[in-house]
mmCIF file of C-alpha atoms in Angstrom:
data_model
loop_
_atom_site.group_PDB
_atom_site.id
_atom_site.type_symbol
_atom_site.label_atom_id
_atom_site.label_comp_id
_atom_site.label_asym_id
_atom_site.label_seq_id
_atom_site.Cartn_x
_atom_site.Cartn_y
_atom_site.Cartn_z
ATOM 1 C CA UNK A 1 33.811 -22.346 -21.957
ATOM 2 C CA UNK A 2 30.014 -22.492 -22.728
ATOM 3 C CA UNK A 3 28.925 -20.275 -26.244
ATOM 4 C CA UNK A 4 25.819 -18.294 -24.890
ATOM 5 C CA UNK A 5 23.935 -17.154 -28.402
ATOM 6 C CA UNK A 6 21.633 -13.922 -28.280
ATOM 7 C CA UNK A 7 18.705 -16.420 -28.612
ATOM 8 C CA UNK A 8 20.034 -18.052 -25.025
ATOM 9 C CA UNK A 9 19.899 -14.859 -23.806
ATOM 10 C CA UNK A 10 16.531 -12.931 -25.620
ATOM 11 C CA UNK A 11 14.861 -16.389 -23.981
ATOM 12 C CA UNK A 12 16.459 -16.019 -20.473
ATOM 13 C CA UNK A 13 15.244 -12.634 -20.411
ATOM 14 C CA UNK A 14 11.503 -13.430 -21.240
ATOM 15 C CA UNK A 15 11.319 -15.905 -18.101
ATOM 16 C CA UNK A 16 13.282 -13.609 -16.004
ATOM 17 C CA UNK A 17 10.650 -10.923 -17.326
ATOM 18 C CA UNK A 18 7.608 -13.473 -17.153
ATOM 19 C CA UNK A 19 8.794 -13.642 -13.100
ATOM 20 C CA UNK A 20 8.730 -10.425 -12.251
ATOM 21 C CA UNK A 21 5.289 -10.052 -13.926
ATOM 22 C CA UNK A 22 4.328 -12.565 -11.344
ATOM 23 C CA UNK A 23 6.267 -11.376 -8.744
ATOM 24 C CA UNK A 24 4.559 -7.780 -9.115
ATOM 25 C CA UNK A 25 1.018 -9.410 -9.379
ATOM 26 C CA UNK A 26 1.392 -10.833 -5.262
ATOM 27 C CA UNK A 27 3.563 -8.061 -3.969
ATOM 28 C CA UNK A 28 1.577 -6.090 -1.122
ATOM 29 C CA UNK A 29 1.387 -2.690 -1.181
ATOM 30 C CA UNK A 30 3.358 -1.600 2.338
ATOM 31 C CA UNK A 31 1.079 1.499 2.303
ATOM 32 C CA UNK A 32 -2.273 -0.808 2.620
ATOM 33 C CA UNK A 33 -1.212 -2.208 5.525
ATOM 34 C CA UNK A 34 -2.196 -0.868 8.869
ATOM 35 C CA UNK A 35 -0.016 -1.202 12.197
ATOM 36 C CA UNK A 36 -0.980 -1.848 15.728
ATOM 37 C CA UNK A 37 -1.242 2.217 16.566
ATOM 38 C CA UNK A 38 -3.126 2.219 13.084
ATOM 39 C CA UNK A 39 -5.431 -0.248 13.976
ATOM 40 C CA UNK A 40 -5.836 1.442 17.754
ATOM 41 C CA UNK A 41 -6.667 4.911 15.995
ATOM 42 C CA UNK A 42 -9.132 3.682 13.282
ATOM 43 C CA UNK A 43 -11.087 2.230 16.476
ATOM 44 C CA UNK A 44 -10.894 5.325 18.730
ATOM 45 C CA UNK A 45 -11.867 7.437 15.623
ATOM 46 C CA UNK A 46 -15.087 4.683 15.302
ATOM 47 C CA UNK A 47 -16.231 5.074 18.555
ATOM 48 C CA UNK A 48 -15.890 8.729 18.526
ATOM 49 C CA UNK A 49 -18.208 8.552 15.561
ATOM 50 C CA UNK A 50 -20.992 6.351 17.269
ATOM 51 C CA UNK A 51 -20.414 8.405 20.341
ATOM 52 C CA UNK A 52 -20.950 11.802 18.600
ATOM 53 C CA UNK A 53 -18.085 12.863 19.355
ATOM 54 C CA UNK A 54 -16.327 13.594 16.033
ATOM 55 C CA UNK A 55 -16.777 17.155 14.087
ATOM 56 C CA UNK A 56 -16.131 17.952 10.829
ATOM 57 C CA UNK A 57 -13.309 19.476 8.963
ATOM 58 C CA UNK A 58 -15.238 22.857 8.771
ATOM 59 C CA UNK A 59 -16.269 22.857 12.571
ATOM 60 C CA UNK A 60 -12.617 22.289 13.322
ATOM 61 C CA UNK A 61 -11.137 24.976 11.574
ATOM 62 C CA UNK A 62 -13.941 27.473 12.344
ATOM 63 C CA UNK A 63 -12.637 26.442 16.479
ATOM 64 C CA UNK A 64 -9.006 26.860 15.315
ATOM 65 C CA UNK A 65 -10.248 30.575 13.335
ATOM 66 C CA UNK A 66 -9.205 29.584 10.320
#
């Protein structure tokens, strides 16, 4: 049976600690990304904008009366 010492261990834990530093430093934030309907609205919404079609917050709640 192997004799693990609390210096064995305190030194494990620094590269397991080191990793996840690492880890956490190329981990993509799931909320960044966009999906395919994502995408397909962010376009819509851009031509709606060059088109003049868009309105703004205000006009849309002054048609809704609120």
């Amino acid at each position: 049976m192997e004799v693990v010492t609390l210096d064995v261990i305190n030194k494990n834990l620094k590269g397991i600690r080191k990793e996840i530093v690492e880890m956490r430093e190329h981990m993509v934030d799931v909320d960044s990304l966009l999906t395919k309907d994502d995408k397909m609205a962010l376009q819509e919404a851009r031509n709606e904008l060059k088109e003049n079609k868009a309105i703004t917050l205000e006009e849309f709640e002054r048609q809704l009366n609120l």
